[in-house]
Short mmCIF file of C-alpha atoms in Angstrom, two decimals:
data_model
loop_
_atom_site.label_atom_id
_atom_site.label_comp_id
_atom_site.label_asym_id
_atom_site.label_seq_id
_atom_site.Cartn_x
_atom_site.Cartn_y
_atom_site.Cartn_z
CA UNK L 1 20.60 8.35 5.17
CA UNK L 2 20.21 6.55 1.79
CA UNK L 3 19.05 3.00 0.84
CA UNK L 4 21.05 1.46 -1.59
CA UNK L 5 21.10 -2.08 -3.10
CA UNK L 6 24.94 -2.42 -2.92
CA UNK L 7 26.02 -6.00 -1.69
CA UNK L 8 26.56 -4.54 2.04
CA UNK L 9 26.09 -6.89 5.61
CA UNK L 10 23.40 -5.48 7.20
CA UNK L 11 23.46 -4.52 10.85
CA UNK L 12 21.47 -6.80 13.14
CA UNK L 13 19.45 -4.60 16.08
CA UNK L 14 20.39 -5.70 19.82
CA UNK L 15 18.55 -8.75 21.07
CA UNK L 16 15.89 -8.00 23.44
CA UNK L 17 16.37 -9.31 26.97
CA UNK L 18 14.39 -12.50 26.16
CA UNK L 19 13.12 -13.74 23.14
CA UNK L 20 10.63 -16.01 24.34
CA UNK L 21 7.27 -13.43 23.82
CA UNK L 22 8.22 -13.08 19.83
CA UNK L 23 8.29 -17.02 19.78
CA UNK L 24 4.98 -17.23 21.85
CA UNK L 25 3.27 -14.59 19.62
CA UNK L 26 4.66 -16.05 16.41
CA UNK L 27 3.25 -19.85 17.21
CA UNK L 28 0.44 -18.42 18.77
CA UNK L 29 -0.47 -16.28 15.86
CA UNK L 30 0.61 -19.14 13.38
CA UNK L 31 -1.75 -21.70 15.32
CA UNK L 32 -4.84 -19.52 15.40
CA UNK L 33 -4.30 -18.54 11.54
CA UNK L 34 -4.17 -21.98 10.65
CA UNK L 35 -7.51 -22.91 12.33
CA UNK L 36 -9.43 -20.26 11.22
CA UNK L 37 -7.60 -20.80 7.75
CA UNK L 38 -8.78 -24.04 7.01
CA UNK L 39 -12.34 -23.85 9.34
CA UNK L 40 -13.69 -20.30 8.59
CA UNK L 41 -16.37 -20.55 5.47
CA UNK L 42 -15.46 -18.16 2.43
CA UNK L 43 -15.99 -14.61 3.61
CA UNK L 44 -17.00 -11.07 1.85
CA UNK L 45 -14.93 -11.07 -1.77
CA UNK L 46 -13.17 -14.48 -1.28
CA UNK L 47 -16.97 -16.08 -1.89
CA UNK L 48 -18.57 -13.75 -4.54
CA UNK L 49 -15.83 -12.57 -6.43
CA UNK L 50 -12.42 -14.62 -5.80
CA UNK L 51 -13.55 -18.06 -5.97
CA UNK L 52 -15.25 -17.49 -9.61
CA UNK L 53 -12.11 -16.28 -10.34
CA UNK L 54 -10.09 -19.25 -9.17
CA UNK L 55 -12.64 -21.51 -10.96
CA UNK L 56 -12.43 -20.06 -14.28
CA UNK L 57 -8.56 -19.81 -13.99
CA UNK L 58 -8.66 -23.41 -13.28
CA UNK L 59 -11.07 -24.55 -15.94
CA UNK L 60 -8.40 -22.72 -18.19
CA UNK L 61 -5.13 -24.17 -16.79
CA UNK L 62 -2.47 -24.33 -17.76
CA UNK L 63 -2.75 -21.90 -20.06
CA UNK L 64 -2.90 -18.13 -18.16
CA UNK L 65 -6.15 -16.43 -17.86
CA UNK L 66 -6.27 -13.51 -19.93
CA UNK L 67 -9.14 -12.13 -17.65
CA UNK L 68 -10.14 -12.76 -14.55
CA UNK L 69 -13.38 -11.90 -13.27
CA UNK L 70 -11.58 -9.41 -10.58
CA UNK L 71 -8.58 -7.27 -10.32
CA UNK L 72 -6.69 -10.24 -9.10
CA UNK L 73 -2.99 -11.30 -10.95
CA UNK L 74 -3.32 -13.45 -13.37
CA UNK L 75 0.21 -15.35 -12.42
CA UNK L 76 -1.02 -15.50 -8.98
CA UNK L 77 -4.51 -17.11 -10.55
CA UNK L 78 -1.76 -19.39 -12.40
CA UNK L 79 -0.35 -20.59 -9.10
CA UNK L 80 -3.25 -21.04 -7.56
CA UNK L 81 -4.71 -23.14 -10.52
CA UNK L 82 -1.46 -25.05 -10.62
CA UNK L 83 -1.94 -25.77 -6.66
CA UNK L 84 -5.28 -27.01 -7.46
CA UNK L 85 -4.51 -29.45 -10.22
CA UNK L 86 -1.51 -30.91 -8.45
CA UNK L 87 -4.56 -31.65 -5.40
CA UNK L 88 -6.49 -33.54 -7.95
CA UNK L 89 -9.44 -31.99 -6.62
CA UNK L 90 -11.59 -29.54 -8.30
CA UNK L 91 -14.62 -28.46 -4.84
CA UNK L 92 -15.03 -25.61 -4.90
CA UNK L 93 -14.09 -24.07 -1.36
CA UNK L 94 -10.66 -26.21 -1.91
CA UNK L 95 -9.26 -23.14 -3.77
CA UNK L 96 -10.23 -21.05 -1.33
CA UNK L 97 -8.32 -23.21 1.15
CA UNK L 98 -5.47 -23.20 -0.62
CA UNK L 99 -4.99 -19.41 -1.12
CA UNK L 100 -5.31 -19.44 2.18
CA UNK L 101 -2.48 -22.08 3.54
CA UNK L 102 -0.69 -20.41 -0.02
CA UNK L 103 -1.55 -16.30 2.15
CA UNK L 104 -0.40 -17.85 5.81
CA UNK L 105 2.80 -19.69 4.39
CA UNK L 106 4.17 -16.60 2.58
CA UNK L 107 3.42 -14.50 5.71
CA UNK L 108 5.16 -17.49 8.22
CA UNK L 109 8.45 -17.20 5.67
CA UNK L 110 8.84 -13.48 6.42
CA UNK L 111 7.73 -13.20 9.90
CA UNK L 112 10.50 -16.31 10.95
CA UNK L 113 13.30 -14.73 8.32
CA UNK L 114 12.68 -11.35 10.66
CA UNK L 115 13.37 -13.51 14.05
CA UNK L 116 16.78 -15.43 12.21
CA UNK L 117 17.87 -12.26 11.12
CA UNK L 118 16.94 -9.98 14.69
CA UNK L 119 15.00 -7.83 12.26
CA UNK L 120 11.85 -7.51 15.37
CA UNK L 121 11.30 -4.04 14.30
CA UNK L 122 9.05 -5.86 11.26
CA UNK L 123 6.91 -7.28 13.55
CA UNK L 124 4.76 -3.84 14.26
CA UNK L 125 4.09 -4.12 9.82
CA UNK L 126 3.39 -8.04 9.91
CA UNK L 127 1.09 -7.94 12.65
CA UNK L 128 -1.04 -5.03 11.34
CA UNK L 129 -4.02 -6.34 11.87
CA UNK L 130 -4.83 -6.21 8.07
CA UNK L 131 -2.24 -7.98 7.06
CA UNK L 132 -3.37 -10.80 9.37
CA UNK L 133 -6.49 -10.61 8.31
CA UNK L 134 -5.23 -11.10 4.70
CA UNK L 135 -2.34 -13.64 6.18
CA UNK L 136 -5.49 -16.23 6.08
CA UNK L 137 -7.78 -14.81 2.61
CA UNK L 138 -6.72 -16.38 -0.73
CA UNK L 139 -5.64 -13.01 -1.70
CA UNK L 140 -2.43 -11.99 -3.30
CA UNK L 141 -1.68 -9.30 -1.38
CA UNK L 142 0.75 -11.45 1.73
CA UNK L 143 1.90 -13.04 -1.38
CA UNK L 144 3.50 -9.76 -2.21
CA UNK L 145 4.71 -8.81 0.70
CA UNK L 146 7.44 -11.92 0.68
CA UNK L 147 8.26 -11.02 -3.25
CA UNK L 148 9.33 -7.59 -1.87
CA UNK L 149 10.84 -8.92 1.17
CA UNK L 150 13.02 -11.11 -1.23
CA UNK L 151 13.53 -8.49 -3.76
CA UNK L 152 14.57 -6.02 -0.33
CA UNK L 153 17.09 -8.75 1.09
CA UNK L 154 18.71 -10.51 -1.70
CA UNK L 155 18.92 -6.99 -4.16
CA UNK L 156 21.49 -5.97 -1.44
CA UNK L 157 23.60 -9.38 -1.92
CA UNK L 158 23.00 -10.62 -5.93
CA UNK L 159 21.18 -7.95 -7.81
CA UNK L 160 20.09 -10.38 -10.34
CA UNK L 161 18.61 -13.02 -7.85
CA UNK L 162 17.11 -9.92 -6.28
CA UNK L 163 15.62 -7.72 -9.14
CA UNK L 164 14.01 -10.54 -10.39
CA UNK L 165 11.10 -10.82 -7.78
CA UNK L 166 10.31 -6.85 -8.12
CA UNK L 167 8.49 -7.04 -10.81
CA UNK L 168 5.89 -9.70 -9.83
CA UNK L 169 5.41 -8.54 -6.34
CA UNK L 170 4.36 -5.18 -8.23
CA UNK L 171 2.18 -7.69 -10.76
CA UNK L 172 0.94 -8.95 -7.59
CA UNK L 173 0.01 -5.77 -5.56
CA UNK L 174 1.10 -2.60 -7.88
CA UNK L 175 1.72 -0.17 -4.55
CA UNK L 176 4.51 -2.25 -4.15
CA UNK L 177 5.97 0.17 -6.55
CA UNK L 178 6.58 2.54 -3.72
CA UNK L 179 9.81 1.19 -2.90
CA UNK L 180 11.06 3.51 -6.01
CA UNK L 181 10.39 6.13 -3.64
CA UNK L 182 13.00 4.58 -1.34
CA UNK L 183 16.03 4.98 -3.73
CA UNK L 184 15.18 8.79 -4.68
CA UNK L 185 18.47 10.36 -5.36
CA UNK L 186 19.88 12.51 -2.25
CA UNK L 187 20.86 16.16 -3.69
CA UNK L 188 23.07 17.44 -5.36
CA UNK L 189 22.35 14.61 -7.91
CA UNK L 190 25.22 11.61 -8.75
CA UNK L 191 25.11 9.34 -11.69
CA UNK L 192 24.75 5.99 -10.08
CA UNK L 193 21.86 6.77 -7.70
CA UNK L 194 19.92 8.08 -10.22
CA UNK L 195 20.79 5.23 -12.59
CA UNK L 196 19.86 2.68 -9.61
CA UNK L 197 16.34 4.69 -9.19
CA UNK L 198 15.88 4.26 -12.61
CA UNK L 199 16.61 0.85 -13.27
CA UNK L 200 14.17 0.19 -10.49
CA UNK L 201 11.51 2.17 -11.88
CA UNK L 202 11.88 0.14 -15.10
CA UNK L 203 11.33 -2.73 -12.70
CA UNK L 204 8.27 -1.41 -11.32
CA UNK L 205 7.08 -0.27 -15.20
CA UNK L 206 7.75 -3.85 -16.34
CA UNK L 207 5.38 -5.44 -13.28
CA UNK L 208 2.43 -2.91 -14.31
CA UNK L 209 3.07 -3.76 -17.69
CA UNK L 210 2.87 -7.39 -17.08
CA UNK L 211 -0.16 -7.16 -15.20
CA UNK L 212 -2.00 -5.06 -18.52
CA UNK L 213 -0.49 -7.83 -20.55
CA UNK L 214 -2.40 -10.81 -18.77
CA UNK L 215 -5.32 -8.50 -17.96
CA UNK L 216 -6.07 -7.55 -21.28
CA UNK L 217 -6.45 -4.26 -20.72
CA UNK L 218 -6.57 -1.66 -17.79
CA UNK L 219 -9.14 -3.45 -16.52
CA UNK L 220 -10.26 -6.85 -16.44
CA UNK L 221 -12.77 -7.79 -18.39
CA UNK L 222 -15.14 -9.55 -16.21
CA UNK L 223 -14.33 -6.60 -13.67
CA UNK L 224 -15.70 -4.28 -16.33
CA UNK L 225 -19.39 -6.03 -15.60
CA UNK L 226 -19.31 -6.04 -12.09
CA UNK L 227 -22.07 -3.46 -10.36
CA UNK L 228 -19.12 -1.64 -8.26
CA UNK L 229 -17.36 -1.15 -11.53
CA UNK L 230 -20.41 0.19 -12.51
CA UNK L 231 -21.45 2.49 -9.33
CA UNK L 232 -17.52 3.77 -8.28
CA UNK L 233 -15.55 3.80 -11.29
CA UNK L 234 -17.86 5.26 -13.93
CA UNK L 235 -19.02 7.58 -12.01
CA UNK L 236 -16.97 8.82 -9.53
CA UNK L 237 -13.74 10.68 -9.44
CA UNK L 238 -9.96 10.15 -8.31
CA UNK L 239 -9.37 9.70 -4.70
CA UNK L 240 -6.47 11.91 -3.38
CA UNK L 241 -7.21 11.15 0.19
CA UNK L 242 -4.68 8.42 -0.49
CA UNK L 243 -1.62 10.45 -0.76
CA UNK L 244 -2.90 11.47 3.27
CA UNK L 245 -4.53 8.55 4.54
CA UNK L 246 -0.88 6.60 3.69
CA UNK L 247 1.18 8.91 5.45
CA UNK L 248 -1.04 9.36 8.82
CA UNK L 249 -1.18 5.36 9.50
CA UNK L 250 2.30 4.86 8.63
CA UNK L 251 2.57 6.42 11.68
CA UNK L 252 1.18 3.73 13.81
CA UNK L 253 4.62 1.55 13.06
CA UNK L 254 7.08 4.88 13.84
CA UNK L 255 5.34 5.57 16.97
CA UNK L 256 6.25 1.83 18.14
CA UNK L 257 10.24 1.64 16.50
CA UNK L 258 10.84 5.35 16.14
CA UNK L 259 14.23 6.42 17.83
CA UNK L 260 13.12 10.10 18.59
CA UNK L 261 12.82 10.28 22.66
CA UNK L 262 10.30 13.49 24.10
CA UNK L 263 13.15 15.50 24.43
CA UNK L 264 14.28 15.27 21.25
CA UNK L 265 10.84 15.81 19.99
CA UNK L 266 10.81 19.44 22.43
CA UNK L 267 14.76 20.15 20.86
CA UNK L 268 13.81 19.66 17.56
CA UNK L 269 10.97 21.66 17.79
CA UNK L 270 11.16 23.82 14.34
CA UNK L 271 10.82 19.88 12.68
CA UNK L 272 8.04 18.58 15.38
CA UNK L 273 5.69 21.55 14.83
CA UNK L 274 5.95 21.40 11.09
CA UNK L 275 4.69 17.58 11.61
CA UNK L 276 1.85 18.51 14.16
CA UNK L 277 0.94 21.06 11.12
CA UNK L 278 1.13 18.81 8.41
CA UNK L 279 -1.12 16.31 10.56
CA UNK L 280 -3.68 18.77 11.71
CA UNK L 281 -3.57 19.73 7.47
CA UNK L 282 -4.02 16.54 6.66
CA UNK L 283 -6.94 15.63 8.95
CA UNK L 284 -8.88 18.61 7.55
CA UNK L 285 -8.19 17.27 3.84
CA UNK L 286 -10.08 14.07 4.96
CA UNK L 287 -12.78 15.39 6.87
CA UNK L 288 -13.99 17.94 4.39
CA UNK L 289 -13.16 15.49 1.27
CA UNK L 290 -13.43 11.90 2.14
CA UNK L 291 -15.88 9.35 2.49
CA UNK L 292 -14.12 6.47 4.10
CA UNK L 293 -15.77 2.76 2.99
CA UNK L 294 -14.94 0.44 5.28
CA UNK L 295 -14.60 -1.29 8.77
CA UNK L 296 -13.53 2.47 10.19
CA UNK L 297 -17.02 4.15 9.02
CA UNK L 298 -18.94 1.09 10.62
CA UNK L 299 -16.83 0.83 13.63
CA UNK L 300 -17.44 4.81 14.02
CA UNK L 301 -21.17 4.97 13.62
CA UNK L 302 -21.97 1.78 15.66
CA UNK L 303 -19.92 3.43 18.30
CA UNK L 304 -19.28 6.76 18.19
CA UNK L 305 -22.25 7.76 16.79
CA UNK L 306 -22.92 11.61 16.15
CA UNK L 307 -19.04 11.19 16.43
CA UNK L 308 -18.56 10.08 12.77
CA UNK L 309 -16.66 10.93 11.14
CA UNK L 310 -14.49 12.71 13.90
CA UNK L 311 -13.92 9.56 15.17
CA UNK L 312 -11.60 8.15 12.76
CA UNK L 313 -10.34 11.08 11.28
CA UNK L 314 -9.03 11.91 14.99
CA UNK L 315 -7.97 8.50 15.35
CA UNK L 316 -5.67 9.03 11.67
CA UNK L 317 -4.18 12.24 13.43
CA UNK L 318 -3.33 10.61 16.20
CA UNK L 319 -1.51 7.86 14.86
CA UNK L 320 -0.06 10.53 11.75
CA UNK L 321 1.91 11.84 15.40
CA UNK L 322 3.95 9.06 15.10
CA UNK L 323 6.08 10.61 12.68
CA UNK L 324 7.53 12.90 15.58
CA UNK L 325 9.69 9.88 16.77
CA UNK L 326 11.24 10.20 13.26
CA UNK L 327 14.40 11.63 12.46
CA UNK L 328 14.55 13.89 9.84
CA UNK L 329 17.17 12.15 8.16
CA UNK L 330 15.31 9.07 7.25
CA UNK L 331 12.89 11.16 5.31
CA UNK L 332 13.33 8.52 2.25
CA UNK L 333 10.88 6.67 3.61
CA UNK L 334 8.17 9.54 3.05
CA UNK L 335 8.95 9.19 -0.53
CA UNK L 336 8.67 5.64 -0.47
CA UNK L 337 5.11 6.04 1.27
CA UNK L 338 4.25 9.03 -1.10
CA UNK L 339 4.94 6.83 -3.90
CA UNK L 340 2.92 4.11 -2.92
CA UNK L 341 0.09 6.13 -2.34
CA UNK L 342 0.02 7.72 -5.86
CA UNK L 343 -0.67 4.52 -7.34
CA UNK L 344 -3.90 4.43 -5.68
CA UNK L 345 -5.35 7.89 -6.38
CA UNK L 346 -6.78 6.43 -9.65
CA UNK L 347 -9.17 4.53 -7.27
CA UNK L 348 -12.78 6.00 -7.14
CA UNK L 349 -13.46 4.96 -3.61
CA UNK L 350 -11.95 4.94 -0.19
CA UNK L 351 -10.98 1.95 2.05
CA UNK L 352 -8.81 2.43 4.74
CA UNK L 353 -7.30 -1.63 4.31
CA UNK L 354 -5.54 -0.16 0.81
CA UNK L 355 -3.91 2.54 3.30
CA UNK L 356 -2.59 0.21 4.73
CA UNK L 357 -2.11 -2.08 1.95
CA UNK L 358 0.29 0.97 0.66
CA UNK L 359 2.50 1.61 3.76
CA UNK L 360 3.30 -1.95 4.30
CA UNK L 361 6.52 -2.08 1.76
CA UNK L 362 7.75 1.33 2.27
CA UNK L 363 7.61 0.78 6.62
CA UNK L 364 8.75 -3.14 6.30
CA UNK L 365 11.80 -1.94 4.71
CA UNK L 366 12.77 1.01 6.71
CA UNK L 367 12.39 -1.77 9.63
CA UNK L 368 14.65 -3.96 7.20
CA UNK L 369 17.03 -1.24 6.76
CA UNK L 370 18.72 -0.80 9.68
CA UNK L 371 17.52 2.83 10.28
CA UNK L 372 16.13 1.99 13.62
CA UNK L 373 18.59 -0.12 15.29
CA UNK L 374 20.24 -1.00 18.37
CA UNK L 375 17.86 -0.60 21.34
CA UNK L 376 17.04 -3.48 23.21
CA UNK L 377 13.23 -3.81 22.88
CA UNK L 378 11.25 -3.91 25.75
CA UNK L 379 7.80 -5.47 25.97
CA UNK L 380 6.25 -2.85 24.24
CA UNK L 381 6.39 -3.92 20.87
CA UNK L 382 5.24 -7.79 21.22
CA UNK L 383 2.71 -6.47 23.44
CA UNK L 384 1.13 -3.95 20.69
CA UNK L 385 1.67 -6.87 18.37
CA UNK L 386 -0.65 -8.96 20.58
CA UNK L 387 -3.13 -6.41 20.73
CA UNK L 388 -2.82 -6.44 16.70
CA UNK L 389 -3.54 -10.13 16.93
CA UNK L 390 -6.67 -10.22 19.29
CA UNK L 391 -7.90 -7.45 16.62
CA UNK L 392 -7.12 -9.28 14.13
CA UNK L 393 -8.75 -12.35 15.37
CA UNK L 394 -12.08 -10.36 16.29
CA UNK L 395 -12.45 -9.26 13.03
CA UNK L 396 -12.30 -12.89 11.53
CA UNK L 397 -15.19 -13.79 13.93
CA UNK L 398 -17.47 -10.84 13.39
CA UNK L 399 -16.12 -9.02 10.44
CA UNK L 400 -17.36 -9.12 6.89
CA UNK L 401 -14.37 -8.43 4.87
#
């Protein structure tokens, strides 16, 4: 199995039995993002750190700010600037508002492309419950997700139309560079993959270079003052817990749409045991090496207690098992997630929500791709997206992120 951005028709997957739970959950889901979208006061970064940054982007429109007070993209502080001049109004918690309708639109566009096109199997990566959270945060990272999608889709049907979006969805969220990984050349090596895998990783280079360009620098700036500049990345070290954390929760999406049935799982058992080994491997790396920042280390002491930080390392293993119900032949996609997961070992910290930040592009198009198709899905996978949702939706409530 290879991806390739040749102008092919892809294969739509079987229609389940009845559509009318992916319609429910998608209104349902839209209807409760809106609220909360425009009601919900600014929360954790989107007060302290995103709406100075939308504010000084504004004062400087239209010219592009050179360097914004965090590591946001500058054309996506363009957009929002532009937004906000075109309202006329210049309160404050408007351009938080409209991040937010700019976050819940781009995530609406993909999520109803995927029920036009069958594509349902993209449902388990757009209802991670992170990415709903984010659906509704004047953030750039949903934003991203429908530049890839684009770039994914149209690449396949007018290269130039489709190129053209890679490089700002990687300006907008740079571990959407992963989807190099996708297009790594099968062996023994042939010109044109290896040309295509190239010209995409010029792609990627050009997004990362246009994101130094309106940064000024590595690092913004502004960012450079900030205290957890200060406190994580002066003084603390690279984070390869990454390059596991990615590959255990991608997991979560193959246990829902992997093809692999238990038998084949106990037939293929020289492949399944070298997965229950890399897993178990993996989920000592993190326990002896990682201190995990984030909703998972506060939902793990405040429950689990003494059970911290078993808790969610077990809970990564167990959802890293999901890789059983994947065929070995569609191992591009663990080059796609390795990929994406390098570009955050830089990072001096750990937060689980950039784990699954990274998997998003690399899963969402293996969904896309056609490498799980045909079955006719049963309620399982609207159902785990409602659980997603309710998540999702507790987390807006009492969360702080």
């Amino acid at each position: 199995m290879s991806y390739s951005t040749e102008a092919v028709e892809l294969p739509v997957a079987a229609k389940p039995a009845s559509l009318f739970p992916y319609y429910a959950l998608v209104i349902l889901a839209t209807c409760l993002s809106l609220y909360l979208a425009l009601t919900c006061q600014p929360k954790g970064d989107e007060g302290g750190l995103y709406l100075p940054a939308f504010e000084q982007a504004f004062d400087k429109w239209p010219a592009i700010d050179m360097s914004p007070y965090w590591p946001i993209s500058s054309v996506y502080l363009w957009i929002i600037a532009l937004l906000q001049a075109l309202t006329g109004d210049s309160f404050g918690t408007q351009f938080i508002r409209i991040g937010r309708i700019v976050s819940l639109l781009c995530w609406m566009a993909v999520v109803v492309d995927l029920l036009r096109t069958g594509r349902y199997q993209g449902f388990i990566v757009l209802f991670n419950p992170y990415v709903l959270i984010y659906a509704i945060r004047a953030h750039p990272f949903v934003p991203s997700i429908l530049l890839f999608y684009l770039f994914w889709n149209l690449s396949r049907r007018n290269k130039v139309a489709g190129l053209f979006f890679l490089p700002f969805a990687v300006n907008f969220q740079v571990f959407m560079a992963g989807v190099v990984g996708l297009f790594m050349p099968p062996w023994p090596l042939h010109p044109t993959p290896v040309m295509r895998a190239f010209g995409l990783g010029l792609l990627v280079i050009v997004g990362v270079g246009l994101t130094f360009l309106t940064w000024g620098g590595i690092y913004p700036i502004n960012f450079t003052k900030h205290h957890f500049y200060n406190h994580y990345q002066k003084t603390g070290s690279p984070t390869f817990a990454y390059v596991i954390s990615v590959l255990l929760l991608a997991g979560m999406v193959f246990w829902v749409v992997g093809e692999r049935s238990v038998a084949q799982i106990r037939h293929h058992a020289g492949y399944s045991l070298a997965v229950v080994g890399g897993v178990l491997l993996g989920s000592l790396f993190l326990f002896f090496t990682t201190d995990i920042i984030g909703i998972a280390r506060e939902v793990s002491v405040g429950v689990m207690g003494r059970a911290h930080p078993y808790g969610w390392v077990g809970a990564y293993g167990l959802l890293g098992l999901g890789w059983l119900r994947l065929h070995r032949d569609h191992y591009m996609v663990f080059f796609g997630l390795l990929v994406s997961a390098l570009t955050l070992v830089s990072l001096h910290y750990f937060y689980e929500r950039l784990s699954v930040f990274a998997f998003v592009a690399p899963c969402l198009a293996w969904c896309l791709a056609g490498v799980a198709p045909g079955r006719r899905h049963s309620w399982l996978l609207p159902l785990i997206c409602s659980i997603f949702l309710v998540c999702s939706i507790l987390y807006q409530r009492y969360g702080s992120l």
